[in-house]
Short mmCIF file of C-alpha atoms in Angstrom, two decimals:
data_model
loop_
_atom_site.label_atom_id
_atom_site.label_comp_id
_atom_site.label_asym_id
_atom_site.label_seq_id
_atom_site.Cartn_x
_atom_site.Cartn_y
_atom_site.Cartn_z
CA UNK S 8 0.00 0.00 0.00
CA UNK S 9 1.49 3.31 -1.10
CA UNK S 10 1.64 6.03 1.52
CA UNK S 11 3.86 8.79 0.25
CA UNK S 12 1.85 10.80 -2.28
CA UNK S 13 -0.75 13.46 -1.66
CA UNK S 14 -4.29 12.17 -1.26
CA UNK S 15 -7.10 13.71 -3.33
CA UNK S 16 -9.16 16.32 -1.51
CA UNK S 17 -12.88 16.72 -1.11
CA UNK S 18 -15.44 19.24 0.13
CA UNK S 19 -18.42 18.00 2.14
CA UNK S 20 -21.63 20.03 1.74
CA UNK S 21 -24.51 19.58 4.21
CA UNK S 22 -21.93 17.72 6.31
CA UNK S 23 -23.96 17.09 9.47
CA UNK S 24 -21.92 15.10 11.97
CA UNK S 25 -19.86 13.56 9.19
CA UNK S 26 -21.13 10.11 8.19
CA UNK S 27 -20.68 10.66 4.48
CA UNK S 28 -17.38 12.45 5.05
CA UNK S 29 -16.08 9.50 7.05
CA UNK S 30 -16.96 7.13 4.22
CA UNK S 31 -15.06 9.29 1.74
CA UNK S 32 -12.08 9.47 4.10
CA UNK S 33 -12.14 5.69 4.42
CA UNK S 34 -12.10 5.43 0.62
CA UNK S 35 -8.93 7.53 0.38
CA UNK S 36 -10.00 11.18 0.22
CA UNK S 37 -8.85 13.94 2.55
CA UNK S 38 -11.93 15.95 3.41
CA UNK S 39 -10.62 19.50 3.61
CA UNK S 40 -13.83 21.40 4.33
CA UNK S 41 -17.19 20.57 5.90
CA UNK S 42 -20.04 23.01 5.27
CA UNK S 43 -22.89 22.68 7.79
CA UNK S 44 -25.25 25.44 8.88
CA UNK S 45 -26.32 23.88 12.20
CA UNK S 46 -23.77 24.99 14.84
CA UNK S 47 -24.39 21.97 17.09
CA UNK S 48 -23.69 19.58 14.23
CA UNK S 49 -20.65 21.62 13.18
CA UNK S 50 -19.23 21.29 16.70
CA UNK S 51 -19.70 17.52 16.69
CA UNK S 52 -18.09 17.32 13.26
CA UNK S 53 -15.14 19.40 14.42
CA UNK S 54 -14.56 17.03 17.34
CA UNK S 55 -14.49 13.96 15.10
CA UNK S 56 -12.53 15.60 12.27
CA UNK S 57 -10.13 18.08 13.91
CA UNK S 58 -8.03 18.37 10.73
CA UNK S 59 -11.03 19.34 8.59
CA UNK S 60 -12.00 23.03 8.41
CA UNK S 61 -15.56 23.59 9.69
CA UNK S 62 -17.60 26.14 7.76
CA UNK S 63 -20.76 26.82 9.75
CA UNK S 64 -22.71 28.60 7.04
CA UNK S 65 -25.62 27.89 4.72
CA UNK S 66 -24.57 26.84 1.22
CA UNK S 67 -26.82 29.65 0.00
CA UNK S 68 -24.54 32.25 1.60
CA UNK S 69 -21.11 31.17 0.38
CA UNK S 70 -19.25 30.60 -2.88
CA UNK S 71 -16.23 28.63 -3.97
CA UNK S 72 -13.84 31.46 -3.20
CA UNK S 73 -15.15 31.65 0.38
CA UNK S 74 -14.47 27.93 0.83
CA UNK S 75 -10.97 28.22 -0.59
CA UNK S 76 -10.08 31.25 1.57
CA UNK S 77 -11.40 29.76 4.80
CA UNK S 78 -9.63 26.40 4.49
CA UNK S 79 -6.22 25.12 3.56
CA UNK S 80 -7.43 24.34 0.03
CA UNK S 81 -6.27 27.67 -1.36
CA UNK S 82 -5.58 27.26 -5.08
CA UNK S 83 -5.38 23.47 -4.96
CA UNK S 84 -7.49 21.39 -7.27
CA UNK S 85 -10.70 20.13 -5.66
CA UNK S 86 -11.10 16.50 -6.63
CA UNK S 87 -14.63 15.98 -5.37
CA UNK S 88 -17.61 17.78 -3.87
CA UNK S 89 -20.16 15.55 -2.19
CA UNK S 90 -23.16 15.85 0.04
CA UNK S 91 -26.84 15.27 0.62
CA UNK S 92 -29.06 18.28 1.13
CA UNK S 93 -32.10 18.42 3.41
CA UNK S 94 -34.49 15.79 2.11
CA UNK S 95 -37.83 16.54 3.80
CA UNK S 96 -39.17 18.16 0.63
CA UNK S 97 -38.54 14.97 -1.34
CA UNK S 98 -39.30 12.32 1.25
CA UNK S 99 -42.00 9.77 0.49
CA UNK S 100 -43.32 10.20 4.04
CA UNK S 101 -43.67 13.97 3.73
CA UNK S 102 -45.91 16.21 1.65
CA UNK S 103 -43.37 16.09 -1.20
CA UNK S 104 -43.96 19.66 -2.37
CA UNK S 105 -41.76 20.44 -5.36
CA UNK S 106 -41.70 24.11 -4.33
CA UNK S 107 -40.53 23.32 -0.77
CA UNK S 108 -37.87 26.02 -0.12
CA UNK S 109 -35.54 23.37 1.30
CA UNK S 110 -35.29 21.87 -2.19
CA UNK S 111 -33.68 25.08 -3.50
CA UNK S 112 -30.53 24.07 -1.60
CA UNK S 113 -30.00 21.39 -4.23
CA UNK S 114 -29.41 24.09 -6.81
CA UNK S 115 -26.80 25.66 -4.52
CA UNK S 116 -25.06 22.27 -4.45
CA UNK S 117 -24.82 22.43 -8.24
CA UNK S 118 -23.58 26.02 -8.09
CA UNK S 119 -20.78 25.20 -5.65
CA UNK S 120 -19.63 22.15 -7.64
CA UNK S 121 -19.29 24.37 -10.70
CA UNK S 122 -17.77 27.23 -8.70
CA UNK S 123 -15.05 25.00 -7.24
CA UNK S 124 -14.48 23.32 -10.63
CA UNK S 125 -14.46 19.97 -8.86
CA UNK S 126 -13.38 17.01 -10.95
CA UNK S 127 -16.18 14.85 -9.54
CA UNK S 128 -19.38 15.19 -7.55
CA UNK S 129 -21.62 12.82 -5.63
CA UNK S 130 -25.11 14.03 -4.73
CA UNK S 131 -27.11 11.95 -2.24
CA UNK S 132 -30.77 12.17 -1.30
CA UNK S 133 -33.88 10.13 -0.52
CA UNK S 134 -35.35 7.84 -3.15
CA UNK S 135 -38.47 10.04 -3.19
CA UNK S 136 -36.53 12.41 -5.45
CA UNK S 137 -36.97 9.87 -8.26
CA UNK S 138 -40.77 9.70 -7.93
CA UNK S 139 -43.48 11.70 -9.69
CA UNK S 140 -42.92 15.43 -10.19
CA UNK S 141 -39.65 15.19 -8.27
CA UNK S 142 -38.25 13.10 -11.12
CA UNK S 143 -38.63 16.17 -13.34
CA UNK S 144 -36.82 18.26 -10.75
CA UNK S 145 -33.98 15.72 -10.73
CA UNK S 146 -33.76 15.82 -14.53
CA UNK S 147 -33.49 19.60 -14.33
CA UNK S 148 -30.63 19.26 -11.84
CA UNK S 149 -28.85 16.86 -14.17
CA UNK S 150 -29.37 19.35 -17.00
CA UNK S 151 -27.73 22.09 -14.92
CA UNK S 152 -24.67 19.89 -14.38
CA UNK S 153 -24.49 19.10 -18.09
CA UNK S 154 -24.69 22.78 -19.03
CA UNK S 155 -21.84 23.39 -16.60
CA UNK S 156 -19.56 20.92 -18.36
CA UNK S 157 -20.23 17.73 -16.39
CA UNK S 158 -21.23 14.26 -17.50
CA UNK S 159 -23.56 12.33 -15.22
CA UNK S 160 -23.64 8.55 -14.86
CA UNK S 161 -26.74 7.47 -16.74
CA UNK S 162 -29.48 5.45 -15.08
CA UNK S 163 -28.93 7.00 -11.66
CA UNK S 164 -29.50 4.52 -8.86
CA UNK S 165 -31.08 4.11 -5.47
CA UNK S 166 -28.71 2.08 -3.29
CA UNK S 167 -29.69 0.16 -0.16
CA UNK S 168 -27.15 0.28 2.67
CA UNK S 169 -28.01 -3.32 3.57
CA UNK S 170 -26.45 -4.40 0.27
CA UNK S 171 -23.11 -2.92 1.31
CA UNK S 172 -22.61 -4.41 4.75
CA UNK S 173 -24.80 -2.12 6.88
CA UNK S 174 -27.36 -3.93 9.11
CA UNK S 175 -30.10 -1.46 8.18
CA UNK S 176 -32.70 -1.18 5.44
CA UNK S 177 -31.87 2.29 4.14
CA UNK S 178 -32.44 3.31 0.52
CA UNK S 179 -30.77 6.44 -0.83
CA UNK S 180 -30.40 8.02 -4.24
CA UNK S 181 -26.85 8.68 -5.46
CA UNK S 182 -26.10 10.88 -8.45
CA UNK S 183 -22.50 10.69 -9.68
CA UNK S 184 -20.80 12.94 -12.22
CA UNK S 185 -17.43 14.00 -13.64
CA UNK S 186 -16.13 17.03 -15.49
CA UNK S 187 -15.76 16.67 -19.23
CA UNK S 188 -12.42 14.98 -19.86
CA UNK S 189 -12.38 13.03 -16.60
CA UNK S 190 -13.23 9.34 -16.50
CA UNK S 191 -16.79 8.66 -15.40
CA UNK S 192 -17.01 6.38 -12.32
CA UNK S 193 -19.24 3.34 -12.02
CA UNK S 194 -21.79 2.56 -9.35
CA UNK S 195 -20.57 0.04 -6.76
CA UNK S 196 -21.70 -3.54 -7.20
CA UNK S 197 -23.69 -5.00 -4.32
CA UNK S 198 -21.52 -6.94 -1.89
CA UNK S 199 -24.01 -8.28 0.67
CA UNK S 200 -27.31 -10.11 0.84
CA UNK S 201 -29.65 -9.27 3.73
CA UNK S 202 -31.30 -12.02 5.78
CA UNK S 203 -34.33 -13.65 4.11
CA UNK S 204 -33.08 -12.47 0.74
CA UNK S 205 -32.00 -14.49 -2.26
CA UNK S 206 -29.69 -17.45 -1.95
CA UNK S 207 -26.65 -15.62 -3.37
CA UNK S 208 -25.04 -15.17 0.05
CA UNK S 209 -25.34 -18.85 0.85
CA UNK S 210 -23.85 -19.75 -2.52
CA UNK S 211 -20.88 -17.51 -1.91
CA UNK S 212 -21.70 -14.89 -4.56
CA UNK S 213 -22.39 -12.27 -1.88
CA UNK S 214 -21.54 -11.93 1.78
CA UNK S 215 -24.28 -12.12 4.37
CA UNK S 216 -25.33 -8.72 5.68
CA UNK S 217 -24.52 -8.40 9.40
CA UNK S 218 -27.58 -8.78 11.60
CA UNK S 219 -28.89 -6.55 14.35
CA UNK S 220 -27.29 -8.81 16.94
CA UNK S 221 -23.98 -8.83 15.06
CA UNK S 222 -24.02 -5.06 15.59
CA UNK S 223 -25.09 -5.05 19.25
CA UNK S 224 -23.88 -8.36 20.71
CA UNK S 225 -20.79 -7.07 22.52
CA UNK S 226 -22.22 -3.81 23.88
CA UNK S 227 -22.76 -3.58 27.66
CA UNK S 228 -26.38 -3.27 28.80
CA UNK S 229 -26.95 0.45 29.31
CA UNK S 230 -29.69 -0.03 31.90
CA UNK S 231 -27.18 -1.64 34.27
CA UNK S 232 -25.36 1.69 34.78
CA UNK S 233 -26.95 4.43 36.88
CA UNK S 234 -24.23 6.82 35.66
CA UNK S 235 -25.88 6.76 32.23
CA UNK S 236 -28.94 8.47 33.65
CA UNK S 237 -26.91 11.69 33.96
CA UNK S 238 -24.16 11.43 31.35
CA UNK S 239 -23.58 9.59 28.07
CA UNK S 240 -20.46 7.55 28.94
CA UNK S 241 -19.27 4.98 31.46
CA UNK S 242 -16.38 2.61 32.02
CA UNK S 243 -17.69 -0.84 31.15
CA UNK S 244 -16.73 -4.36 30.19
CA UNK S 245 -17.58 -5.34 26.64
CA UNK S 246 -18.66 -8.83 25.61
CA UNK S 247 -17.18 -10.90 22.79
CA UNK S 248 -17.48 -9.05 19.49
CA UNK S 249 -18.78 -10.33 16.15
CA UNK S 250 -16.69 -9.83 13.03
CA UNK S 251 -18.78 -6.73 12.25
CA UNK S 252 -18.55 -5.15 15.71
CA UNK S 253 -14.87 -6.06 16.09
CA UNK S 254 -14.12 -3.95 13.02
CA UNK S 255 -16.08 -1.01 14.44
CA UNK S 256 -14.20 -1.37 17.72
CA UNK S 257 -10.88 -1.30 15.86
CA UNK S 258 -9.98 -4.79 17.06
CA UNK S 259 -9.44 -6.10 13.52
CA UNK S 260 -7.74 -4.49 10.54
CA UNK S 261 -9.89 -3.42 7.62
CA UNK S 262 -7.77 -3.57 4.44
CA UNK S 263 -10.25 -1.34 2.57
CA UNK S 264 -10.17 1.45 5.17
CA UNK S 265 -7.71 4.20 4.19
CA UNK S 266 -8.83 6.69 6.83
CA UNK S 267 -6.70 8.40 9.44
CA UNK S 268 -6.41 6.41 12.64
CA UNK S 269 -8.07 7.74 15.78
CA UNK S 270 -7.05 6.92 19.31
CA UNK S 271 -9.78 6.20 21.82
CA UNK S 272 -10.24 4.28 25.05
CA UNK S 273 -12.00 1.05 24.13
CA UNK S 274 -12.99 0.43 27.76
CA UNK S 275 -15.41 3.37 27.73
CA UNK S 276 -18.97 3.02 26.44
CA UNK S 277 -19.94 6.36 24.89
CA UNK S 278 -23.09 7.95 23.46
CA UNK S 279 -25.27 5.82 25.73
CA UNK S 280 -27.44 8.16 27.79
CA UNK S 281 -30.37 6.10 29.04
CA UNK S 282 -34.05 6.67 28.27
CA UNK S 283 -36.41 6.41 31.23
CA UNK S 284 -39.57 4.53 30.24
CA UNK S 285 -42.73 4.07 32.28
CA UNK S 286 -43.56 0.65 33.70
CA UNK S 287 -46.46 0.43 31.25
CA UNK S 288 -44.20 1.19 28.28
CA UNK S 289 -41.68 -1.43 29.38
CA UNK S 290 -44.47 -3.98 29.69
CA UNK S 291 -45.67 -3.21 26.17
CA UNK S 292 -42.09 -3.38 24.83
CA UNK S 293 -41.56 -6.79 26.43
CA UNK S 294 -44.82 -8.16 25.05
CA UNK S 295 -44.12 -6.99 21.50
CA UNK S 296 -42.75 -9.74 19.26
CA UNK S 297 -39.33 -9.22 17.71
CA UNK S 298 -39.72 -7.88 14.20
CA UNK S 299 -43.13 -6.32 14.99
CA UNK S 300 -44.32 -2.76 15.68
CA UNK S 301 -45.50 -1.89 19.19
CA UNK S 302 -49.13 -0.81 18.91
CA UNK S 303 -49.14 2.33 21.07
CA UNK S 304 -45.76 3.98 20.45
CA UNK S 305 -45.45 2.61 16.88
CA UNK S 306 -41.85 1.74 17.71
CA UNK S 307 -40.39 -1.22 15.80
CA UNK S 308 -38.92 -4.00 17.92
CA UNK S 309 -35.72 -5.20 16.35
CA UNK S 310 -35.30 -8.81 15.25
CA UNK S 311 -31.83 -9.91 16.39
CA UNK S 312 -31.52 -12.16 13.33
CA UNK S 313 -32.72 -9.50 10.89
CA UNK S 314 -31.69 -5.97 10.00
CA UNK S 315 -32.80 -2.64 11.42
CA UNK S 316 -35.56 -0.57 9.89
CA UNK S 317 -34.55 2.85 8.56
CA UNK S 318 -33.31 5.05 11.40
CA UNK S 319 -34.90 8.46 10.94
CA UNK S 320 -33.93 11.83 12.35
CA UNK S 321 -37.31 13.38 13.06
CA UNK S 322 -37.98 17.01 12.26
CA UNK S 323 -35.70 19.90 13.15
CA UNK S 324 -36.68 22.67 15.54
CA UNK S 325 -37.96 24.87 12.72
CA UNK S 326 -40.40 22.16 11.66
CA UNK S 327 -41.91 21.10 14.97
CA UNK S 328 -39.04 19.30 16.72
CA UNK S 329 -40.71 15.90 16.53
CA UNK S 330 -38.70 12.79 17.36
CA UNK S 331 -39.01 9.86 14.98
CA UNK S 332 -39.96 6.48 16.43
CA UNK S 333 -36.80 4.84 17.80
CA UNK S 334 -36.34 1.10 17.52
CA UNK S 335 -36.89 -1.11 20.55
CA UNK S 336 -33.93 -3.20 21.65
CA UNK S 337 -34.40 -6.86 20.67
CA UNK S 338 -33.97 -8.15 24.25
CA UNK S 339 -34.19 -5.18 26.64
CA UNK S 340 -37.48 -3.38 27.34
CA UNK S 341 -36.26 0.01 26.12
CA UNK S 342 -35.42 2.03 23.03
CA UNK S 343 -31.93 1.65 21.67
CA UNK S 344 -29.22 4.10 22.70
CA UNK S 345 -27.42 6.51 20.39
CA UNK S 346 -24.38 4.18 20.38
CA UNK S 347 -26.55 1.22 19.43
CA UNK S 348 -28.05 3.28 16.60
CA UNK S 349 -24.51 4.20 15.52
CA UNK S 350 -23.54 0.53 15.39
CA UNK S 351 -26.58 -0.16 13.20
CA UNK S 352 -25.44 2.71 10.97
CA UNK S 353 -21.83 1.41 10.63
CA UNK S 354 -20.13 4.18 12.64
CA UNK S 355 -16.92 3.09 14.40
CA UNK S 356 -16.86 3.30 18.19
CA UNK S 357 -14.33 6.14 18.25
CA UNK S 358 -16.93 8.37 16.60
CA UNK S 359 -18.72 10.53 19.17
CA UNK S 360 -22.09 12.26 18.98
CA UNK S 361 -23.72 15.09 20.88
CA UNK S 362 -24.33 14.09 24.50
CA UNK S 363 -28.11 14.48 24.23
CA UNK S 364 -30.31 11.79 22.71
CA UNK S 365 -32.20 14.43 20.71
CA UNK S 366 -29.16 15.72 18.82
CA UNK S 367 -27.39 12.35 18.77
CA UNK S 368 -30.24 10.54 17.04
CA UNK S 369 -30.72 13.43 14.63
CA UNK S 370 -27.03 13.31 13.73
CA UNK S 371 -27.28 9.62 12.94
CA UNK S 372 -30.69 9.67 11.27
CA UNK S 373 -29.71 12.51 8.95
CA UNK S 374 -26.44 10.88 7.89
CA UNK S 375 -25.32 8.47 5.22
CA UNK S 376 -24.00 5.23 6.74
CA UNK S 377 -20.21 5.40 6.40
CA UNK S 378 -19.93 1.95 4.80
CA UNK S 379 -22.44 2.92 2.09
CA UNK S 380 -20.63 6.21 1.47
CA UNK S 381 -17.33 4.33 1.31
CA UNK S 382 -18.66 1.95 -1.34
CA UNK S 383 -19.64 4.88 -3.58
CA UNK S 384 -16.49 6.89 -2.88
CA UNK S 385 -14.27 3.88 -3.62
CA UNK S 386 -15.64 3.72 -7.16
CA UNK S 387 -15.02 7.43 -7.65
CA UNK S 388 -11.42 7.32 -6.51
CA UNK S 389 -10.83 4.19 -8.61
CA UNK S 390 -11.70 6.24 -11.71
CA UNK S 391 -8.57 8.37 -11.38
CA UNK S 392 -6.26 7.24 -8.58
CA UNK S 393 -5.05 4.46 -6.32
CA UNK S 394 -6.13 4.98 -2.70
CA UNK S 395 -3.42 5.50 -0.11
CA UNK S 396 -3.52 5.24 3.66
CA UNK S 397 -3.71 8.55 5.51
CA UNK S 398 -0.58 9.35 7.49
CA UNK S 399 -2.18 11.95 9.77
CA UNK S 400 -3.53 11.02 13.19
CA UNK S 401 -6.22 13.46 14.32
CA UNK S 402 -6.44 13.95 18.06
CA UNK S 403 -9.64 15.37 19.54
CA UNK S 404 -9.38 16.85 23.01
CA UNK S 405 -12.17 19.45 23.12
CA UNK S 406 -14.89 17.22 24.52
CA UNK S 407 -16.94 20.32 25.32
CA UNK S 408 -17.75 20.41 21.59
CA UNK S 409 -20.03 17.42 22.21
CA UNK S 410 -22.11 19.13 24.86
CA UNK S 411 -22.52 22.60 23.41
CA UNK S 412 -26.03 23.96 23.24
CA UNK S 413 -27.13 26.12 20.35
CA UNK S 414 -26.07 29.41 21.98
CA UNK S 415 -22.52 28.27 22.77
CA UNK S 416 -22.05 26.55 19.42
CA UNK S 417 -23.36 29.56 17.52
CA UNK S 418 -20.96 31.83 19.40
CA UNK S 419 -18.05 29.55 18.50
CA UNK S 420 -18.78 29.89 14.79
CA UNK S 421 -19.89 33.53 15.00
CA UNK S 422 -23.39 32.95 13.69
CA UNK S 423 -26.71 34.09 15.19
CA UNK S 424 -27.99 31.91 18.03
CA UNK S 425 -31.35 31.70 16.28
CA UNK S 426 -29.91 30.38 13.00
CA UNK S 427 -31.77 27.20 13.98
CA UNK S 428 -35.14 27.83 15.60
CA UNK S 429 -35.04 26.85 19.30
CA UNK S 430 -36.86 23.79 20.59
CA UNK S 431 -39.91 24.30 22.76
CA UNK S 432 -38.39 21.94 25.35
CA UNK S 433 -34.75 21.28 26.30
CA UNK S 434 -32.76 18.58 24.51
CA UNK S 435 -32.10 15.43 26.56
#
């Protein structure tokens, strides 16, 4: 594995906490800038990616020159711009209004790709963008790229994370393009077969997708620690890991991971603030069959031998601040923790989230699973370069970034404290 030449650089738009960015880093890109307008998410991203320049601004308010001046990119070539804009306007579970103002951010994505003269772009969004009137909107977006001198991979695809080693049924649209003159990448071939699927996995053509219990089997039981009622971490003993969880714990080497190594204490269980349920709720959770939806809460109880349903973020403060139903643990009478959701999303254990469940679940639910992002990014980098292992070793010490409220985070990035509308109740 070569390690001495400069890695290609990328810019992450709508970065959130950094799930997509992590996948691109694992594929061999150095993510130089992360644009995210939510200060709380920017702070979490900065903790996990201390060598990446945070730009806490709306994409509507910046241009390519601003990104170059406020990062170490300078006059360097930008190899890729990637990101997934807010998707509520396209979601199949929403009203799907084509004129939803949030959808205009997609056009700013196009503008910044052209402005930065990126060699490649990857645009990610919900599969609802391919349906009905939204399909016309997508064709218009493709037309804008083509007018700007880009070719787009024909027959754009909706990819399911479960087909790429993520124990979650999560379908996302990916649009991939390259500047005229650059080689057009391919979509990644499926590598895994979920449980109860075809027989390919058994025949050896595909690997078996990790199950829910593969993801959670080694994690300590959160309800056994009173400390987790007041904070999101505790010293704990982990059980024997599966192949999937051992990789996320850093106990085994992943030959396809070219990301920068992070140091963390593997004896600490993080992102595991407990949820206090009523006795009645616990009774209902216990009585619900695995793989079924609990009748009152509408929470889905995970099947340990299956995969997780799509983990959703809920609505932001400016759209009601509603939490999405959170899965029920397959064996414990409670909702899963943020760390358990992260495992089901393919985040490594060194990755930290905001200390509150509200922000932590939103950061996961809004993100692309890193393994899915890596699969796409690997095909992009293969079109023009050989991936090399990162030689830098980011060290995060500002743990206060993970507990900042909106006011403190906004002050850090010098943006108004009301850039995100406040919740009507405190985050927990």
